[in-house]
XYZ file of N, CA, C and O in Angstrom:
632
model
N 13.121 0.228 -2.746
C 11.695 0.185 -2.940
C 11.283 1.442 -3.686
O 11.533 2.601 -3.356
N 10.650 1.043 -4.681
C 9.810 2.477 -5.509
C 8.566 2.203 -5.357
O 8.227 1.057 -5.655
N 7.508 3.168 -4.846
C 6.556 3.217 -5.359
C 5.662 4.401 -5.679
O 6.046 5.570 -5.625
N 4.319 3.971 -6.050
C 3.812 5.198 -7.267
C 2.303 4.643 -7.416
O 1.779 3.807 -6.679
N 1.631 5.378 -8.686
C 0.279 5.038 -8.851
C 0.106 4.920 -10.172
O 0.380 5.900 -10.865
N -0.457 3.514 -10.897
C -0.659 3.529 -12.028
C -1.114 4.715 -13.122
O -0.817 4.814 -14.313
N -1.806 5.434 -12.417
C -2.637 6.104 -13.320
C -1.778 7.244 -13.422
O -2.001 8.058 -14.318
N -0.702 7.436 -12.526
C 0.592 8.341 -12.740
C 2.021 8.095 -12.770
O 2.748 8.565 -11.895
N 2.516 7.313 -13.820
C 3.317 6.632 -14.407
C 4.540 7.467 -14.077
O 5.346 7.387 -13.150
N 4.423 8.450 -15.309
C 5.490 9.354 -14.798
C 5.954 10.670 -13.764
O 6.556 11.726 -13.958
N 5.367 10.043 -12.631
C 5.897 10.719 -11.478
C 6.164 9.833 -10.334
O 6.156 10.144 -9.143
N 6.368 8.843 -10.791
C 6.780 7.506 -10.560
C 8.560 7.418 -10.468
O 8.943 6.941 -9.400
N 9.409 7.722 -11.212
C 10.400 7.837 -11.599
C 11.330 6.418 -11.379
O 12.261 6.056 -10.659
N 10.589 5.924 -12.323
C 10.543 4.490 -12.404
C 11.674 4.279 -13.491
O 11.657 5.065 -14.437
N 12.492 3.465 -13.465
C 13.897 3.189 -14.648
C 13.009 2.670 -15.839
O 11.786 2.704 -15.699
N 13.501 2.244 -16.878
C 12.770 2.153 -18.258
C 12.304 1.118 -17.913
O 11.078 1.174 -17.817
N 12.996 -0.400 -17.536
C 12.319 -1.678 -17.952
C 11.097 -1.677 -17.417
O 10.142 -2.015 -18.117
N 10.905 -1.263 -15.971
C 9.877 -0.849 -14.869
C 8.580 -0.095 -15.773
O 7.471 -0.578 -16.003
N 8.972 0.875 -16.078
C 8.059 1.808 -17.303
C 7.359 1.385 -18.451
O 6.234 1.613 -18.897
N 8.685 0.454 -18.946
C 7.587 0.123 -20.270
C 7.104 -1.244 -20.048
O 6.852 -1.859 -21.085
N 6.861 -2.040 -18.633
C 5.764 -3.002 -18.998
C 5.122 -2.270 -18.067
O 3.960 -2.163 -18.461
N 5.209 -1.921 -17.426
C 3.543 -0.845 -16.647
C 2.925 0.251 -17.772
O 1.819 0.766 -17.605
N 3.559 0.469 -18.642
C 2.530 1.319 -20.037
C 2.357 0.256 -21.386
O 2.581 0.630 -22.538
N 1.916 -1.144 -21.023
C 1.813 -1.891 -22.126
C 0.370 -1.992 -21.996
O -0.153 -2.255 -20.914
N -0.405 -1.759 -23.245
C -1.706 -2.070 -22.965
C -2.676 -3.078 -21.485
O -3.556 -2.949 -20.634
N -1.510 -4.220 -22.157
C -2.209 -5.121 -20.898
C -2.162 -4.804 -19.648
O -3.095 -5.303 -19.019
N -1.166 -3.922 -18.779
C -0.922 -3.772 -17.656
C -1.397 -2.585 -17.622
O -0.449 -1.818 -17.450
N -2.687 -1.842 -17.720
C -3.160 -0.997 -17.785
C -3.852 -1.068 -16.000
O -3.781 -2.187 -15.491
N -4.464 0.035 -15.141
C -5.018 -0.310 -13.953
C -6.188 -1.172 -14.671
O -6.294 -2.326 -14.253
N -7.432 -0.610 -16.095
C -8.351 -1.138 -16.270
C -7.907 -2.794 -16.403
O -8.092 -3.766 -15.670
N -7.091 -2.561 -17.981
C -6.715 -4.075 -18.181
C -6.651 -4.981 -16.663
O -7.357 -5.700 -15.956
N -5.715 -4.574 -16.710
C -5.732 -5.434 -15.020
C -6.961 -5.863 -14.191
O -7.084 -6.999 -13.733
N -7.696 -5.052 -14.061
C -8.334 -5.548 -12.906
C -9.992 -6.158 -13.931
O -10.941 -6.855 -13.573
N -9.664 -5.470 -15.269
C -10.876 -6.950 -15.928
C -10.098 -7.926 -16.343
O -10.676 -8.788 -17.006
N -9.154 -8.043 -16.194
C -7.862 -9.779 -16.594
C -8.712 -10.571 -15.327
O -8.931 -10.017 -14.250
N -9.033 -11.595 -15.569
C -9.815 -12.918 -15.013
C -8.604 -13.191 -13.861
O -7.573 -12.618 -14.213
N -8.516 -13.616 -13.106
C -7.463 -14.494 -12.150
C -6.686 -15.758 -12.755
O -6.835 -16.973 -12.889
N -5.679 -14.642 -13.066
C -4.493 -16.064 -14.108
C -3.063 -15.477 -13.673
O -2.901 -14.614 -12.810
N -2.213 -16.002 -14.307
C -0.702 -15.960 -14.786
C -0.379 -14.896 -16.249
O 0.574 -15.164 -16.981
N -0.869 -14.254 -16.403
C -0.438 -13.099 -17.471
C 1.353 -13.253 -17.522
O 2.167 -13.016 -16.629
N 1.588 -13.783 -19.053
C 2.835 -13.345 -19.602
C 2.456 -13.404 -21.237
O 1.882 -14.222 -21.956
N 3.006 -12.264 -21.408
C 2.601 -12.096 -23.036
C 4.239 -12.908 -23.804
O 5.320 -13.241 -23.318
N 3.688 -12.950 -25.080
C 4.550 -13.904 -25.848
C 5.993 -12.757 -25.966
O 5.977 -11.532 -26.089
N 7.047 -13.606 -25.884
C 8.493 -13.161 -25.537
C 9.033 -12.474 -24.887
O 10.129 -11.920 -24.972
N 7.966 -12.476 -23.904
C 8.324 -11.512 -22.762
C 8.972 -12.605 -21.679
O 8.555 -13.764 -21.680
N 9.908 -12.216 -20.850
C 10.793 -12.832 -19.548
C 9.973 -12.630 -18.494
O 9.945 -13.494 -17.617
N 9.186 -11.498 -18.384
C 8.583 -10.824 -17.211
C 7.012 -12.032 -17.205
O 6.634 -12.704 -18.164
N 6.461 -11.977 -15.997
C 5.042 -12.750 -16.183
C 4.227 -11.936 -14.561
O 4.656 -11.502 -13.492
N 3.403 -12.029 -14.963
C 2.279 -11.543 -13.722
C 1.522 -12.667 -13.171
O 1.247 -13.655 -13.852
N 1.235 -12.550 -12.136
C 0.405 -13.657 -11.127
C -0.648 -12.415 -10.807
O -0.317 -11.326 -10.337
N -1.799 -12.765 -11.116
C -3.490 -11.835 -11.064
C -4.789 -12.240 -10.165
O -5.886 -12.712 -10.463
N -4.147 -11.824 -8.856
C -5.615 -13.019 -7.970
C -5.721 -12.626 -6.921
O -5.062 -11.639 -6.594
N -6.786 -13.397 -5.804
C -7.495 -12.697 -5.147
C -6.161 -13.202 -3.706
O -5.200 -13.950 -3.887
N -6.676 -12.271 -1.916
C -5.720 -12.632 -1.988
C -6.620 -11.865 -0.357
O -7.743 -11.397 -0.546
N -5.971 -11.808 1.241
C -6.613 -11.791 2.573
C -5.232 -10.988 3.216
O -4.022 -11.202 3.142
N -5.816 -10.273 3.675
C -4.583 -9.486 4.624
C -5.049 -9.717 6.204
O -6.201 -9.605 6.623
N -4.078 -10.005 6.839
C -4.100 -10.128 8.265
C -2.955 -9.127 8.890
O -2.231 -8.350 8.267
N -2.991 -9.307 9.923
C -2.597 -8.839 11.161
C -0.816 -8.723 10.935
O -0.562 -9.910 10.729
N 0.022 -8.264 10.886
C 0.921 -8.184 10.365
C 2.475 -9.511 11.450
O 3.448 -10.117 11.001
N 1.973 -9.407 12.725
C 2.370 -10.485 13.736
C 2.346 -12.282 12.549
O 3.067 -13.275 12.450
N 1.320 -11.877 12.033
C 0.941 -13.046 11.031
C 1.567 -13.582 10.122
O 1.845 -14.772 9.976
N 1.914 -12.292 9.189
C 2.468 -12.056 7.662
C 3.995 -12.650 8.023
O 4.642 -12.626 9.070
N 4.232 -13.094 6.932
C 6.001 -13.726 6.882
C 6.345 -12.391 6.183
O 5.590 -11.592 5.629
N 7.862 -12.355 6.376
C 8.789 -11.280 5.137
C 9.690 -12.156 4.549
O 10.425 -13.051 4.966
N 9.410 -11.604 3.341
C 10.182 -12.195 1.900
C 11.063 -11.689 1.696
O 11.234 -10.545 2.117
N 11.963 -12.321 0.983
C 12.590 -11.286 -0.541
C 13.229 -12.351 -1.585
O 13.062 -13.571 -1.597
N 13.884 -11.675 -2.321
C 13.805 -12.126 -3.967
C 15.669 -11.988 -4.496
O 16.272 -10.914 -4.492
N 16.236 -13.205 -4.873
C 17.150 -13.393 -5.092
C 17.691 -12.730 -6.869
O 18.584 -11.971 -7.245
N 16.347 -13.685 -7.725
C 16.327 -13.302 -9.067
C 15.282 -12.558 -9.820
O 15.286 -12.555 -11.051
N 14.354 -11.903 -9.093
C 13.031 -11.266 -9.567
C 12.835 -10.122 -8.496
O 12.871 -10.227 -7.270
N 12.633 -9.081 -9.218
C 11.982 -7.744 -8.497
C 10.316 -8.262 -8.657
O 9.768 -8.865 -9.580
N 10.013 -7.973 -7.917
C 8.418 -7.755 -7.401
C 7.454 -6.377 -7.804
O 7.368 -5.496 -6.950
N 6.864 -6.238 -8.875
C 5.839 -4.873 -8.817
C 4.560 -5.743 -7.973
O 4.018 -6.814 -8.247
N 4.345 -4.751 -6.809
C 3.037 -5.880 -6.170
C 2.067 -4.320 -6.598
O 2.472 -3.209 -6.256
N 1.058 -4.488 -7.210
C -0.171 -3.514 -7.487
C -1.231 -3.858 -6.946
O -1.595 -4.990 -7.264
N -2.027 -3.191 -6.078
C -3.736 -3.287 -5.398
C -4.241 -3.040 -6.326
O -4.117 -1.933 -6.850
N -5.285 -4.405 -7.035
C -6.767 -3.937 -7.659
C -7.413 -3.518 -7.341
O -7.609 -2.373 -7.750
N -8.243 -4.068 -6.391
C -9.270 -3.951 -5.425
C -8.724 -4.099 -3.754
O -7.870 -4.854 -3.287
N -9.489 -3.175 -3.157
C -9.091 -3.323 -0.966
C -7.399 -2.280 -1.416
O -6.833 -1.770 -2.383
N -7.224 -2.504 0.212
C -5.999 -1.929 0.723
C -5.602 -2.754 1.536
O -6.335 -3.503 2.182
N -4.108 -2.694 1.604
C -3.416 -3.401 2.122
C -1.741 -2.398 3.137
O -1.938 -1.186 3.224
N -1.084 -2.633 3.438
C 0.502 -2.273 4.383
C 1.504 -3.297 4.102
O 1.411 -4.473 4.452
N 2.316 -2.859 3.552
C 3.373 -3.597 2.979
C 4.694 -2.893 3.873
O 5.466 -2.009 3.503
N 4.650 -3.542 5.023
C 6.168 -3.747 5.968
C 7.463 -3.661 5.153
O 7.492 -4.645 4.414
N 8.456 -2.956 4.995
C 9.844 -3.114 4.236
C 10.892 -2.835 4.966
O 10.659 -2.214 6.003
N 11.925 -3.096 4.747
C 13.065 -2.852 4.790
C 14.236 -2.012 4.406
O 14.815 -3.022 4.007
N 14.742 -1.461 4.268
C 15.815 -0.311 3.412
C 17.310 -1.048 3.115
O 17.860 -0.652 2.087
N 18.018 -2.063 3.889
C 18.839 -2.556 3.520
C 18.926 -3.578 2.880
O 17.871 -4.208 2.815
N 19.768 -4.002 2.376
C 19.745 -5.639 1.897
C 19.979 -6.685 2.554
O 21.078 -6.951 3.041
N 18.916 -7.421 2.638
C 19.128 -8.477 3.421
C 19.556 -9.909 2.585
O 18.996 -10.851 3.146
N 20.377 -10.367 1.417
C 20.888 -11.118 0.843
C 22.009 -11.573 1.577
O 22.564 -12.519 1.019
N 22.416 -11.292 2.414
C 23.304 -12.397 3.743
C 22.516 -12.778 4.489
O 22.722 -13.974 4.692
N 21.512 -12.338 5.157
C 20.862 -12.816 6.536
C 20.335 -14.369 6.298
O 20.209 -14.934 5.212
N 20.158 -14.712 7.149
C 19.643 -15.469 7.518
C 18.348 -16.071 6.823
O 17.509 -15.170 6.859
N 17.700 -17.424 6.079
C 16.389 -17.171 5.255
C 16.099 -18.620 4.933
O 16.952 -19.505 4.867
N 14.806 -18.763 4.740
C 14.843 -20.035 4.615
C 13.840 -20.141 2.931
O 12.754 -19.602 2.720
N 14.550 -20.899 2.074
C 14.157 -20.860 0.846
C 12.944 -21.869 1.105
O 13.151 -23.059 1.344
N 11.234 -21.125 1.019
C 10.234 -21.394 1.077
C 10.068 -22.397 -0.254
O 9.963 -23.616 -0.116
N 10.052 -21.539 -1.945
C 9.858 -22.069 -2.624
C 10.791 -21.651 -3.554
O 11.675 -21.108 -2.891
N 11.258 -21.577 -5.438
C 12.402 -21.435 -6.022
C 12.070 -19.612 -5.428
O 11.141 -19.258 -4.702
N 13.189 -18.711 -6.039
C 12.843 -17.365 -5.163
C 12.226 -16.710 -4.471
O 12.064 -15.490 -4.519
N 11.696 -17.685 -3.538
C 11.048 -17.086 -2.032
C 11.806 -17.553 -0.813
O 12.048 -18.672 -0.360
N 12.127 -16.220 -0.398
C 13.479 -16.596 1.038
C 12.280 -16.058 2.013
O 11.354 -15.325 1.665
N 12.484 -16.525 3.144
C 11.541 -15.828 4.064
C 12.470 -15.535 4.964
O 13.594 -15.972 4.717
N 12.310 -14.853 6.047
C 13.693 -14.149 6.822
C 12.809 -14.468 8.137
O 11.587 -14.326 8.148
N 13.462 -14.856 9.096
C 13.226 -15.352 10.711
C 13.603 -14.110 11.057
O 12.552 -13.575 11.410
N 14.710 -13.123 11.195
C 14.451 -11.932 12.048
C 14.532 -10.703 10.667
O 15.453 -10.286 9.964
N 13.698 -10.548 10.714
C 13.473 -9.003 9.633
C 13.819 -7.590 10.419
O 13.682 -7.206 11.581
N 14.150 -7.218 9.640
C 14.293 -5.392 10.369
C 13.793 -4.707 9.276
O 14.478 -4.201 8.387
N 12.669 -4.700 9.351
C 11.318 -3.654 8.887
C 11.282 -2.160 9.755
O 11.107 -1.929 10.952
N 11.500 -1.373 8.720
C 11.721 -0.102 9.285
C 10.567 0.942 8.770
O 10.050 1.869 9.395
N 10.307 0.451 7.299
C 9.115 1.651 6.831
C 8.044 0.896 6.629
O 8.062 -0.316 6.848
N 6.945 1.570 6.165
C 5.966 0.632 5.388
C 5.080 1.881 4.806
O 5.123 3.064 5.144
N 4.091 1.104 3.615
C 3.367 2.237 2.717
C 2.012 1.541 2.881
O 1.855 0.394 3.301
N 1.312 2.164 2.595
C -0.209 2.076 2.474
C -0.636 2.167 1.102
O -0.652 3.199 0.431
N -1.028 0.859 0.682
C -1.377 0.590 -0.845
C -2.684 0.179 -0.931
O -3.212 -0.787 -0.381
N -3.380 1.377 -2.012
C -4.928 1.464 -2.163
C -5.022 1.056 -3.623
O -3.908 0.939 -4.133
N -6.191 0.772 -4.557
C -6.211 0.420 -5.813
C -5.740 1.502 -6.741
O -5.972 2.706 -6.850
N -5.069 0.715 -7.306
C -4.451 1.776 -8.670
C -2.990 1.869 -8.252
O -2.393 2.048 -9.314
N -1.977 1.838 -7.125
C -0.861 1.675 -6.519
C -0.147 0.686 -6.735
O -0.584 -0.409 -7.089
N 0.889 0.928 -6.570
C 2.206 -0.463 -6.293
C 3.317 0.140 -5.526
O 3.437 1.283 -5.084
N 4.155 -0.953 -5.462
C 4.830 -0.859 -4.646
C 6.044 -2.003 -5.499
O 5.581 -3.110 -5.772
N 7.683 -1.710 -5.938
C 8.219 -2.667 -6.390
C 9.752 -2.729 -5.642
O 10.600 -1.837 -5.622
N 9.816 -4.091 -5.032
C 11.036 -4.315 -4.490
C 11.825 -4.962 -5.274
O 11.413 -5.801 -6.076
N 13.023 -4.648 -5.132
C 13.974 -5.035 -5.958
C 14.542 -6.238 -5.025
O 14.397 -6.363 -3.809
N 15.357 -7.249 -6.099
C 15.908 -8.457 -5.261
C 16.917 -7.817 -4.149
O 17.578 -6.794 -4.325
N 16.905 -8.674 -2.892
C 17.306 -8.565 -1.805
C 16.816 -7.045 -0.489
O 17.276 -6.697 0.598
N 15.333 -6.383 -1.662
C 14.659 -6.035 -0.291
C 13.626 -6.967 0.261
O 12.956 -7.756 -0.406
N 13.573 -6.783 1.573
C 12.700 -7.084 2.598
C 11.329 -6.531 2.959
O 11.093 -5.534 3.642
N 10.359 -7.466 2.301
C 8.939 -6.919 2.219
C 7.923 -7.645 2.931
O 7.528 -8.725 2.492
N 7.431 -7.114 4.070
C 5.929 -8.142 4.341
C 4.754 -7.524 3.766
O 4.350 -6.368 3.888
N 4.410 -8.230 3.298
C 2.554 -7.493 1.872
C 1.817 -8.152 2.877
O 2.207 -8.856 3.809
N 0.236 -7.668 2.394
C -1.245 -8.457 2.982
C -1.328 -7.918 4.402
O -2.174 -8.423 5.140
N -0.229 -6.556 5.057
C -0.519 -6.448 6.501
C -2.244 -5.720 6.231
O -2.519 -5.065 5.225
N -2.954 -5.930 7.032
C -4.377 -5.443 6.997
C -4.213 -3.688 7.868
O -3.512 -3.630 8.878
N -4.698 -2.801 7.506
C -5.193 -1.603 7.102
C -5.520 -1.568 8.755
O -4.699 -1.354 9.647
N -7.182 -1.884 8.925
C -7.946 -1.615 9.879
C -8.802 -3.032 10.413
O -9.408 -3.071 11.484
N -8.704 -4.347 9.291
C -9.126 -5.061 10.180
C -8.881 -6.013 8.516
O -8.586 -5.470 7.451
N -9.114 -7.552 8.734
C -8.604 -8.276 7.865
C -9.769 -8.094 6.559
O -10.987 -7.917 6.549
N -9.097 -8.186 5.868
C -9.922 -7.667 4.118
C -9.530 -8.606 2.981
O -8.321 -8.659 2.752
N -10.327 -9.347 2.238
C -9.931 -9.339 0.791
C -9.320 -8.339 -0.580
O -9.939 -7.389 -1.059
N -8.415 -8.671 -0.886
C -7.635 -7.734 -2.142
C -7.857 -8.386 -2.943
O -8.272 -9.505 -2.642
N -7.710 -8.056 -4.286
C -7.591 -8.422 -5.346
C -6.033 -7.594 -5.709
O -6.006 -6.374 -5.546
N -4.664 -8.374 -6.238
C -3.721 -7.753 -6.507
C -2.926 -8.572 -7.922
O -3.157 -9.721 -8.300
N -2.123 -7.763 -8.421
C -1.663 -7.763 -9.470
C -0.193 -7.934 -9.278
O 0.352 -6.845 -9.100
N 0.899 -9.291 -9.249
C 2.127 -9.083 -8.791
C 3.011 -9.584 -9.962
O 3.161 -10.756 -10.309
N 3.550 -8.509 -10.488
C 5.059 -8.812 -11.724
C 6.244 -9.058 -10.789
O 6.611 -8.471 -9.771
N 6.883 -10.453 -11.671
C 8.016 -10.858 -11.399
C 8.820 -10.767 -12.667
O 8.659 -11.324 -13.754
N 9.980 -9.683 -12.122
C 10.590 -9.303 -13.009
C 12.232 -9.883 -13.024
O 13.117 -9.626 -12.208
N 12.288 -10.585 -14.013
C 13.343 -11.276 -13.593
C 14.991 -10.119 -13.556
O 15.290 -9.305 -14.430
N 15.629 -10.361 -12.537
C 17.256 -9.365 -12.518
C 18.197 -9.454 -13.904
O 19.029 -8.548 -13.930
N 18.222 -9.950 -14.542
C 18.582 -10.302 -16.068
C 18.265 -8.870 -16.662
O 19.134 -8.259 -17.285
N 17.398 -8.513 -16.520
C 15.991 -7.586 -17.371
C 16.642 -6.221 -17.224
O 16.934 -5.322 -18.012
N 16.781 -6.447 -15.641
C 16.578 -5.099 -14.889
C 18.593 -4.370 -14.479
O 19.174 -3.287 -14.401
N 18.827 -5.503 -14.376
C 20.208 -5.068 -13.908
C 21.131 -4.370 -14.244
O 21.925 -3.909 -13.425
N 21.205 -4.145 -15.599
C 22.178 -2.958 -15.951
C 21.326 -1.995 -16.322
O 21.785 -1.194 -17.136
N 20.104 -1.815 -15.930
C 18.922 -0.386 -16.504
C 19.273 0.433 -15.057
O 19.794 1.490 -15.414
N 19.199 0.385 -13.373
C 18.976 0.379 -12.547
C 20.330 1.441 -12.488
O 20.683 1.932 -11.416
């Protein structure tokens, strides 16, 4: 798990592929959060963004994921949110394929978690263990910004 704050890129110490679509015009904090609620992928790009609104609950609530062929940059537009993680890899355990690269894990071992305010992210790489949307102080609307970056991209940069 890396994370960092848009508006401070390089102290981020983020590998290149990571770097140069978070300094592309479009993925700017502004760009972003005036981009309408869509699917952002610019032409010949592999990478694509999902841009929308989005409810954090109680973390008892939240499922944990992870990602077989896509790293995850999850960024707060708007609200705050607690994103539950993991430190090991959980690509043996146990998981039940929700939808195409969404595993959800029946027993997680969540050990850290970060507190993500607007302008932040947070990016897991395939086979960490992440629960997003845990609520702060009581359940809230976000607005968030999530790149799926496909392992193709990323795998020999890392």
């Amino acid at each position: 798990m890396i994370c960092g704050s848009l508006f401070s890129l390089q102290t981020a110490g983020l590998p290149a592929s990571f770097k140069k679509i978070l300094s592309l015009p479009q993925c700017t904090f502004e760009a972003l959060v005036s981009a309408g609620d869509q699917k952002l992928q610019l032409a010949d790009e592999v990478w694509f963004c999902n841009i929308g609104p989005a409810s954090t609950q109680e973390s008892e609530l939240r499922h944990t994921e992870f990602h077989k062929l896509y790293a995850d940059i999850q960024v707060v537009l708007e609200g705050e949110e607690i994103i539950n993680y993991g430190v090991l890899n959980c690509m043996a355990e146990e998981a039940t394929e929700k939808k195409a690269d969404l595993l959800i894990l029946s027993q997680p071992n969540l050990t850290q978690s970060v507190h993500l305010k607007a302008g932040d992210f947070a990016i897991f790489l395939p086979g960490e263990p992440h629960q997003a949307l845990c609520m702060v102080t009581e359940p809230q609307s976000v607005r968030k910004a999530v790149f799926k970056v496909p392992l193709s991209m990323i795998k020999e940069r890392l």
